[in-house]
XYZ file of C-alpha atoms in Angstrom:
587
model
C -32.909 11.431 103.286
C -29.463 13.011 103.778
C -28.735 10.815 106.874
C -29.628 7.636 104.819
C -27.442 8.646 101.912
C -24.532 9.399 104.242
C -24.965 6.062 105.987
C -24.965 4.232 102.729
C -21.875 6.059 101.596
C -20.063 5.179 104.822
C -20.927 1.463 104.365
C -19.643 1.412 100.907
C -16.287 2.970 101.935
C -16.055 0.528 104.704
C -16.550 -2.507 102.427
C -14.044 -1.111 99.878
C -11.468 -0.704 102.506
C -11.215 -4.527 102.650
C -12.655 -4.959 106.150
C -15.231 -7.461 105.050
C -13.642 -10.866 104.344
C -14.563 -12.696 101.112
C -16.149 -16.127 101.779
C -15.374 -19.354 100.012
C -17.143 -20.119 96.705
C -20.638 -21.548 97.386
C -21.138 -19.696 100.644
C -23.251 -16.477 100.921
C -21.150 -13.298 100.872
C -20.729 -11.819 104.417
C -20.496 -8.389 102.620
C -23.990 -8.979 101.155
C -25.252 -9.925 104.540
C -23.815 -6.753 106.056
C -25.205 -4.604 103.358
C -28.759 -6.174 103.427
C -30.068 -4.021 106.310
C -28.776 -0.801 104.777
C -30.093 -1.778 101.376
C -33.441 -2.610 102.842
C -33.539 0.753 104.524
C -32.538 2.261 101.165
C -35.709 0.821 99.567
C -37.808 3.038 101.712
C -36.680 5.809 99.504
C -36.779 3.898 96.216
C -40.089 3.603 94.663
C -38.861 1.499 91.755
C -37.565 -2.039 91.609
C -35.216 -3.185 94.393
C -32.168 -2.808 92.113
C -29.752 -2.365 94.977
C -30.717 -5.703 96.486
C -30.445 -7.369 93.064
C -26.926 -5.920 92.469
C -25.023 -6.031 95.740
C -21.716 -6.282 93.899
C -22.293 -2.723 92.526
C -21.917 -1.523 96.254
C -18.533 -3.210 96.761
C -19.478 -6.644 97.876
C -16.256 -7.891 96.273
C -13.125 -6.369 97.790
C -11.178 -7.631 94.712
C -12.893 -5.215 92.374
C -10.774 -2.273 91.368
C -10.592 0.521 88.884
C -13.158 1.795 86.514
C -14.973 -0.809 84.228
C -17.741 0.478 81.946
C -21.174 -0.984 82.347
C -21.327 -4.385 80.785
C -24.921 -5.335 81.611
C -28.359 -4.522 80.147
C -31.727 -5.987 81.068
C -34.364 -6.557 78.495
C -36.815 -5.272 81.140
C -35.089 -1.791 80.563
C -35.886 -1.943 76.840
C -38.929 -0.223 75.265
C -41.550 -2.777 74.254
C -43.042 -2.216 70.714
C -46.506 -3.679 70.568
C -48.157 -4.907 67.205
C -51.349 -6.650 66.475
C -49.641 -10.031 66.267
C -47.085 -9.751 69.168
C -44.361 -7.594 70.458
C -40.606 -7.024 70.306
C -37.962 -5.369 72.530
C -34.295 -4.814 71.522
C -30.863 -4.380 73.076
C -28.630 -2.422 70.647
C -25.443 -0.420 70.877
C -27.136 2.593 72.250
C -28.390 0.568 75.102
C -25.182 -1.287 75.783
C -22.404 0.658 74.252
C -19.780 -2.015 75.091
C -21.517 -4.499 72.804
C -19.972 -3.789 69.434
C -20.318 -7.249 67.690
C -23.894 -8.385 68.784
C -27.299 -6.803 69.009
C -30.236 -8.737 70.198
C -34.086 -8.835 70.676
C -36.798 -10.781 72.400
C -39.774 -11.408 70.001
C -43.204 -12.745 70.761
C -45.767 -14.028 68.275
C -49.247 -15.092 68.745
C -50.584 -18.117 66.863
C -50.542 -17.486 63.110
C -48.774 -14.087 63.613
C -46.079 -13.320 61.141
C -42.797 -11.419 61.367
C -43.325 -9.977 57.892
C -41.232 -10.861 54.839
C -37.855 -9.141 55.217
C -34.120 -9.402 54.947
C -31.102 -7.815 56.660
C -27.712 -6.523 55.632
C -26.395 -8.511 58.576
C -26.748 -12.222 59.680
C -29.645 -13.203 61.848
C -29.412 -15.984 64.606
C -32.323 -17.223 66.614
C -33.154 -19.471 69.585
C -36.712 -20.745 70.426
C -37.354 -20.830 74.203
C -41.221 -20.911 74.277
C -43.751 -22.413 71.948
C -43.159 -23.493 68.339
C -42.455 -21.509 65.159
C -42.095 -22.032 61.513
C -39.395 -20.377 59.478
C -39.336 -20.050 55.681
C -36.387 -18.690 53.673
C -35.063 -18.505 50.090
C -31.421 -17.993 49.050
C -29.929 -16.341 45.999
C -29.962 -19.679 43.980
C -33.779 -19.987 44.449
C -33.407 -22.862 46.959
C -35.993 -22.679 49.752
C -36.499 -24.143 53.359
C -39.690 -24.263 55.259
C -39.155 -25.848 58.739
C -40.747 -26.128 62.075
C -38.734 -25.422 65.264
C -39.420 -26.440 68.830
C -38.029 -25.245 72.061
C -34.262 -25.440 71.991
C -33.928 -25.211 68.271
C -31.750 -22.614 66.458
C -31.693 -20.926 63.066
C -29.346 -18.803 61.112
C -30.052 -16.602 58.108
C -26.922 -15.420 56.417
C -26.646 -11.746 55.424
C -29.181 -10.801 52.728
C -31.310 -13.939 52.766
C -34.981 -13.525 52.384
C -37.062 -14.946 55.237
C -40.094 -14.852 57.548
C -41.193 -16.324 60.965
C -44.618 -17.466 62.056
C -45.929 -18.522 65.419
C -47.574 -21.999 65.568
C -48.710 -22.277 69.250
C -50.966 -19.945 71.116
C -47.886 -18.006 72.544
C -44.419 -18.308 71.012
C -41.230 -16.522 72.038
C -37.536 -16.588 70.835
C -34.153 -14.744 71.107
C -32.956 -12.957 68.062
C -29.312 -11.888 67.682
C -27.428 -10.022 64.865
C -23.766 -9.816 64.116
C -23.656 -6.060 64.256
C -24.152 -4.024 67.582
C -25.587 -1.011 65.703
C -28.549 -2.915 64.433
C -30.967 0.013 64.409
C -28.888 1.859 61.926
C -30.623 2.866 58.598
C -30.187 0.331 55.857
C -30.072 -2.658 58.181
C -33.529 -4.228 57.882
C -35.647 -4.243 54.608
C -39.468 -5.086 54.794
C -41.222 -6.169 51.685
C -44.476 -4.251 52.171
C -42.347 -1.114 53.058
C -40.501 -1.434 49.794
C -43.609 -2.082 47.602
C -45.319 0.895 49.344
C -42.520 3.102 48.269
C -42.307 1.819 44.607
C -44.546 3.363 41.922
C -47.426 1.159 41.149
C -46.804 1.314 37.464
C -43.399 -0.272 37.975
C -44.877 -2.950 40.313
C -47.456 -3.736 37.698
C -44.819 -4.024 35.011
C -42.516 -6.071 37.184
C -45.120 -8.649 38.258
C -47.340 -8.616 35.120
C -50.462 -7.691 36.970
C -52.928 -4.782 37.158
C -51.907 -1.838 39.298
C -55.101 -2.118 41.369
C -53.730 -5.305 43.000
C -51.502 -3.177 45.205
C -54.117 -0.803 46.420
C -54.516 -2.859 49.688
C -50.753 -3.054 50.522
C -50.441 -1.644 54.095
C -49.191 1.933 53.961
C -47.626 1.623 57.503
C -45.115 -1.039 58.189
C -46.913 -3.744 60.264
C -43.773 -5.499 61.333
C -45.651 -8.269 63.186
C -48.965 -8.982 61.543
C -51.878 -11.231 62.397
C -52.380 -14.312 60.158
C -53.467 -17.916 59.977
C -51.063 -20.877 60.247
C -49.597 -21.762 56.837
C -49.106 -25.113 55.278
C -45.450 -26.076 54.795
C -46.041 -27.681 51.378
C -44.180 -25.414 48.925
C -41.300 -26.868 46.977
C -38.657 -25.089 44.896
C -37.770 -26.317 41.363
C -34.231 -25.309 42.202
C -33.959 -27.543 45.303
C -34.078 -27.326 49.002
C -31.786 -25.833 51.575
C -30.662 -28.958 53.418
C -27.583 -30.698 54.637
C -24.649 -28.254 55.019
C -26.839 -25.520 53.366
C -29.638 -25.894 56.018
C -30.568 -22.738 57.912
C -31.950 -24.816 60.875
C -30.210 -26.694 63.629
C -32.448 -29.006 65.729
C -30.568 -28.785 69.061
C -33.814 -30.174 70.744
C -33.094 -33.501 69.056
C -29.360 -33.691 70.072
C -27.918 -35.593 73.020
C -25.858 -33.143 74.977
C -23.351 -34.961 77.231
C -22.221 -33.593 80.683
C -19.393 -31.109 80.426
C -16.040 -32.020 82.067
C -16.063 -31.100 85.692
C -19.569 -32.495 86.268
C -21.228 -29.139 86.919
C -23.637 -28.953 84.063
C -23.942 -29.367 80.262
C -22.562 -27.294 77.341
C -23.988 -27.450 73.884
C -21.780 -25.701 71.156
C -23.396 -24.759 67.880
C -20.957 -23.198 65.425
C -19.704 -23.925 61.977
C -18.164 -27.188 62.943
C -21.566 -28.679 63.361
C -23.822 -26.032 61.794
C -21.799 -25.172 58.585
C -23.970 -22.244 57.401
C -23.403 -20.337 60.688
C -20.096 -18.602 59.740
C -20.422 -15.279 61.563
C -22.210 -16.276 64.782
C -21.031 -19.017 67.030
C -23.074 -20.133 70.106
C -22.979 -22.110 73.229
C -26.036 -23.025 75.386
C -24.932 -23.629 79.053
C -26.745 -25.277 81.906
C -25.102 -24.857 85.268
C -26.008 -26.720 88.451
C -26.813 -24.832 91.648
C -23.592 -23.440 93.071
C -21.596 -24.336 89.964
C -18.911 -22.519 88.389
C -18.007 -21.852 84.759
C -14.255 -21.756 85.214
C -11.854 -18.848 84.870
C -11.222 -18.346 81.086
C -11.029 -15.926 78.261
C -11.912 -16.033 74.559
C -9.083 -15.295 72.103
C -11.180 -14.681 68.983
C -14.156 -12.377 69.910
C -15.993 -10.616 72.593
C -18.677 -12.541 74.370
C -22.332 -11.633 74.397
C -24.617 -13.364 76.871
C -28.297 -13.769 77.542
C -29.351 -15.107 80.965
C -32.536 -17.132 80.481
C -32.942 -18.614 83.896
C -31.554 -18.341 87.363
C -29.112 -15.898 89.040
C -25.472 -15.472 88.492
C -22.359 -13.558 89.365
C -19.365 -12.844 87.198
C -16.168 -10.781 87.603
C -14.624 -9.394 84.496
C -10.821 -8.657 84.553
C -9.664 -6.058 81.952
C -5.895 -6.108 82.863
C -3.996 -3.404 84.569
C -5.502 -4.197 87.994
C -9.000 -3.367 86.655
C -11.831 -5.686 87.539
C -15.592 -5.357 88.276
C -18.182 -7.922 89.404
C -21.765 -7.981 88.101
C -24.928 -9.740 89.296
C -27.337 -11.221 86.770
C -30.771 -12.570 86.617
C -33.180 -14.012 84.001
C -33.750 -11.534 81.160
C -30.286 -9.869 81.611
C -27.888 -9.489 78.772
C -24.164 -8.854 79.072
C -20.977 -8.472 77.129
C -17.559 -9.458 78.163
C -14.926 -7.449 76.235
C -12.614 -9.231 73.728
C -9.890 -11.397 75.587
C -11.035 -10.218 78.974
C -10.710 -12.794 81.834
C -13.875 -13.883 83.605
C -15.915 -16.616 85.242
C -19.641 -17.210 85.751
C -21.022 -18.621 88.982
C -24.465 -19.845 89.780
C -25.427 -18.062 92.923
C -28.596 -19.982 93.570
C -28.685 -22.947 95.965
C -31.601 -24.595 94.274
C -32.098 -23.363 90.691
C -30.185 -24.230 87.655
C -28.615 -21.421 85.664
C -29.151 -21.332 81.984
C -27.560 -18.821 79.596
C -26.584 -18.438 75.943
C -23.224 -17.222 74.722
C -22.672 -15.701 71.363
C -19.597 -14.787 69.502
C -19.118 -12.923 66.163
C -16.946 -15.782 64.938
C -17.204 -19.068 62.979
C -16.374 -21.079 66.135
C -16.445 -21.095 69.926
C -12.974 -20.767 71.355
C -11.832 -20.178 74.901
C -8.600 -20.630 76.899
C -8.893 -22.202 80.391
C -6.769 -20.695 83.101
C -6.724 -23.994 84.889
C -5.455 -25.914 81.877
C -2.909 -23.243 81.014
C -1.325 -23.498 84.453
C -1.487 -27.282 84.555
C 0.315 -27.464 81.177
C 3.012 -24.938 82.188
C 6.183 -26.177 83.990
C 5.155 -26.122 87.719
C 8.284 -24.328 88.861
C 7.295 -21.342 86.614
C 3.799 -21.344 88.113
C 4.928 -21.770 91.676
C 7.486 -18.864 91.306
C 4.892 -16.576 89.619
C 2.040 -17.125 92.090
C 4.334 -17.840 95.112
C 2.353 -21.082 95.640
C 4.084 -24.240 97.123
C 5.639 -26.331 94.383
C 3.993 -29.561 95.756
C 0.512 -28.278 95.053
C 1.174 -28.133 91.257
C 1.934 -31.807 90.491
C -1.545 -32.804 89.312
C -2.423 -32.247 85.503
C -5.932 -31.234 84.748
C -8.529 -33.420 83.130
C -10.270 -32.295 80.038
C -12.022 -34.224 77.267
C -13.544 -31.158 75.578
C -11.778 -29.523 72.656
C -12.682 -25.977 74.093
C -11.142 -26.943 77.431
C -14.242 -25.894 79.248
C -14.867 -27.056 82.804
C -18.161 -26.618 84.776
C -17.370 -27.280 88.452
C -19.755 -28.599 90.978
C -20.004 -26.579 94.309
C -17.835 -28.169 96.914
C -19.409 -28.259 100.449
C -16.650 -30.109 102.140
C -13.559 -27.875 101.208
C -12.601 -24.294 101.064
C -10.701 -22.860 98.071
C -8.183 -20.356 99.324
C -6.101 -20.095 96.180
C -6.427 -17.556 93.307
C -7.295 -20.498 90.935
C -9.061 -23.884 91.326
C -6.085 -25.929 92.507
C -8.513 -28.560 93.932
C -9.490 -29.237 90.281
C -5.852 -29.780 89.478
C -5.598 -32.170 92.337
C -8.764 -34.110 91.620
C -7.520 -36.508 89.006
C -4.833 -37.080 86.458
C -6.138 -36.657 82.850
C -4.606 -36.441 79.509
C -5.742 -33.857 76.844
C -5.852 -35.208 73.258
C -6.791 -33.692 69.899
C -9.488 -35.703 68.162
C -10.563 -35.461 64.498
C -13.736 -33.737 63.354
C -16.725 -35.932 63.697
C -15.552 -37.544 67.003
C -18.390 -38.343 69.463
C -18.723 -40.155 72.769
C -22.446 -40.860 72.299
C -23.132 -39.433 75.779
C -20.552 -41.689 77.463
C -17.374 -39.835 78.642
C -15.481 -43.209 78.510
C -15.883 -43.477 74.818
C -14.097 -41.842 71.993
C -15.636 -42.810 68.565
C -14.434 -41.527 65.278
C -16.045 -41.822 61.988
C -15.048 -45.009 60.005
C -13.309 -44.063 56.801
C -13.408 -46.349 53.872
C -9.564 -46.910 53.895
C -9.718 -47.755 57.558
C -12.368 -50.413 56.963
C -10.414 -51.787 53.932
C -7.174 -51.885 56.006
C -9.015 -53.715 58.762
C -10.493 -56.393 56.467
C -7.408 -56.898 54.353
C -5.209 -57.150 57.464
C -7.435 -59.850 58.889
C -7.604 -61.587 55.489
C -3.691 -61.756 55.239
C -3.514 -62.817 58.917
C -5.926 -65.698 58.234
C -4.046 -67.008 55.217
C -0.697 -66.694 56.897
C -1.774 -68.849 59.879
C -2.936 -71.814 57.976
C -1.181 -74.864 59.715
C 0.624 -77.356 57.726
C 0.176 -80.993 58.088
C 2.998 -83.334 59.327
C 5.118 -84.277 56.375
C 4.265 -81.282 54.206
C 7.263 -79.766 52.469
C 7.796 -76.093 51.680
C 6.097 -76.288 48.313
C 2.968 -77.846 49.803
C 2.851 -75.330 52.571
C 3.106 -72.340 50.083
C 0.441 -73.983 47.910
C -1.955 -74.150 50.831
C -1.243 -70.579 51.874
C -1.990 -69.241 48.364
C -5.023 -71.428 48.141
C -6.312 -69.934 51.423
C -5.452 -66.407 50.363
C -7.406 -66.543 47.049
C -10.107 -68.891 48.307
C -10.868 -68.051 51.922
C -13.570 -70.717 52.136
C -10.947 -73.517 51.626
C -10.350 -73.416 55.336
C -13.852 -74.809 55.683
C -12.919 -77.833 53.516
C -9.857 -78.554 55.558
C -11.707 -78.111 58.858
C -14.621 -80.498 57.694
C -12.107 -83.134 56.489
C -10.310 -83.041 59.906
C -13.548 -83.445 61.804
C -14.604 -86.366 59.630
C -11.273 -88.169 59.981
C -11.400 -87.752 63.660
C -14.888 -89.131 63.833
C -14.033 -92.290 61.849
C -10.654 -93.061 63.395
C -10.934 -91.949 66.945
C -11.850 -95.450 68.320
C -8.163 -96.495 68.925
C -4.841 -94.672 69.688
C -3.585 -95.817 66.281
C -6.676 -94.415 64.627
C -6.204 -91.108 66.288
C -2.589 -90.937 65.163
C -3.562 -91.875 61.673
C -6.260 -89.195 61.625
C -3.712 -86.640 62.749
C -1.200 -87.823 60.037
C 1.180 -88.733 62.886
C 1.926 -92.480 62.142
C 5.443 -93.830 62.141
C 6.319 -97.221 60.739
C 9.726 -99.083 61.336
C 10.545 -101.617 58.609
C 13.322 -104.094 58.907
C 15.410 -104.979 55.955
C 15.985 -108.604 55.017
C 19.718 -108.290 55.772
C 19.252 -106.910 59.284
C 18.478 -109.099 62.323
C 17.951 -106.862 65.368
C 19.921 -107.860 68.410
C 19.300 -106.931 72.065
C 21.150 -103.747 72.949
C 21.723 -102.620 69.330
C 22.050 -98.869 68.732
C 20.896 -97.695 65.307
C 20.571 -94.041 64.330
C 19.968 -92.939 67.919
C 17.333 -95.656 68.495
C 18.011 -98.372 71.095
C 16.041 -101.541 70.892
C 15.057 -103.410 73.957
C 13.123 -106.663 74.322
C 11.109 -107.869 77.211
C 11.251 -111.669 77.714
C 7.835 -113.213 77.879
C 6.508 -116.818 77.380
C 3.630 -115.395 75.283
C 4.042 -115.202 71.610
C 2.826 -111.595 71.764
C 3.350 -108.730 74.124
C -0.243 -107.676 74.888
C 0.349 -104.356 76.560
C 1.918 -101.179 75.073
C 5.643 -101.273 75.287
C 7.806 -98.113 75.059
C 10.946 -99.331 73.306
C 11.975 -96.369 71.198
C 13.689 -93.485 73.076
C 14.687 -91.103 70.401
C 16.920 -88.178 71.446
C 18.286 -85.769 68.852
C 19.605 -82.446 70.177
C 17.542 -80.809 72.767
C 14.187 -82.574 71.802
C 13.231 -86.130 72.749
C 10.187 -88.335 72.255
C 8.953 -91.864 72.753
C 7.194 -94.087 70.252
C 4.733 -96.686 71.822
C 4.384 -99.983 70.092
C 1.272 -101.900 71.020
C 2.054 -105.364 69.498
C 5.516 -106.788 68.781
C 6.006 -110.192 67.256
C 8.766 -111.933 69.268
C 9.916 -113.828 66.199
C 10.910 -110.613 64.505
C 13.180 -109.671 67.311
C 15.205 -112.832 67.465
């Protein structure tokens, strides 16, 4: 036993000395490989779970760790399970994870028909269904109520002090609960109805409800917490109205289309007060990360981050400043807290399984600052001088189409990242960050940016097209200014007048298109030359820029078209073709 402990201590010191190189992201840690035989040997003396193998980073697998960082991890498997007739519950509160000041949480399981009894809290309650189906019922201070059914992926939020209950609908149902106070087990936090009634004199109860005191003889003397029951019917309406719209306590995330996150490494669904208005004290993000993927280096400026890992395995390094950092390993069922404004990342360490976790913040919104984006939007000379990185590697701005600047990176099998931040992402593509108004959506297509159509935008569009139509009415040959203005005003106030003009043009063309003269007549382009009685045209005469020419012929008429008018005024010129000329008129 002493030899094994000494060997383990020697290995840890060797790893911490930096002798073990750190592999590139996506590859298996050489330190972990080296430690595995020692850890396996360690299990011969460990009769419990193989925690050392599950947490290699606690034994110095990352040479970048330094200083003392308090424990930031707790597994629900380490929590005491409280069993009840209708299900069970296990909690994680501040006494379990002292670093979690803002959020306490619980896993709760209900059998079919079982009820989490009628109750309320002095703190807000947030819930996420991950197995089965449940029914929630709640009443607010105005007497409005809501009875709704939630499926896997759906979320609810009960504000501080709101009366509510939860019932299981499937054979087995389970969900995550969270509260915006880490000290959730403190006295005066949860109030159960039967507990209150049991500790109120029956005479007062009878007077309050207008019934006989004996009615309360069967009220449970011991708080049942989760009681057996039958599935209820959601058919009760309040005369004061329903909790719906912006007042709804339910968000049906299962019915939402969650687009891929920038970076292509998974999906991110944000549920906060921007799309779930009632949730003013707990903001959430549900993240799904592909095997080998990375939730980029970032921090949160507005709150500490509480996490629940639902599926897969993960690794995260938390940086507290002052050269202090520590790496943790996570698996399904673990919870964690990253201190307010601490830098961190989350990596999916599995090669085959997707990583799913939930992020919670005691805030009205999810907010994070990307290290990649910060560096990309800072003058490159400053970044190069600070990090001592070649200037030419910093000429590529980062792409992000997400308002929270979140990137989920895919694992790269063809390249090795040797820099302290993902420069490969900076070099991948040139992208522009823009601010978009509330309500903007891409409908699942990253190439789209669709905003809600406001009434004034629709009116401007229609009015602009209306004016453009009226202003582009063509005038007919010979129309003077007054006629053109009249036609424009007529088209402006009577848009259908254009149909009349069009039909008339079509009809004239159909009737007169048999000859060239008919076509000209239909187009109002006819020109007539009239000789006065005093004028006898002579060959070679020039009159008003018109030269007359004759072609001698023995026939009384010229049968073919003859171009005889060459009119040139300024830069423009044109010819008039005369089809028939009587020779006697030209003598």
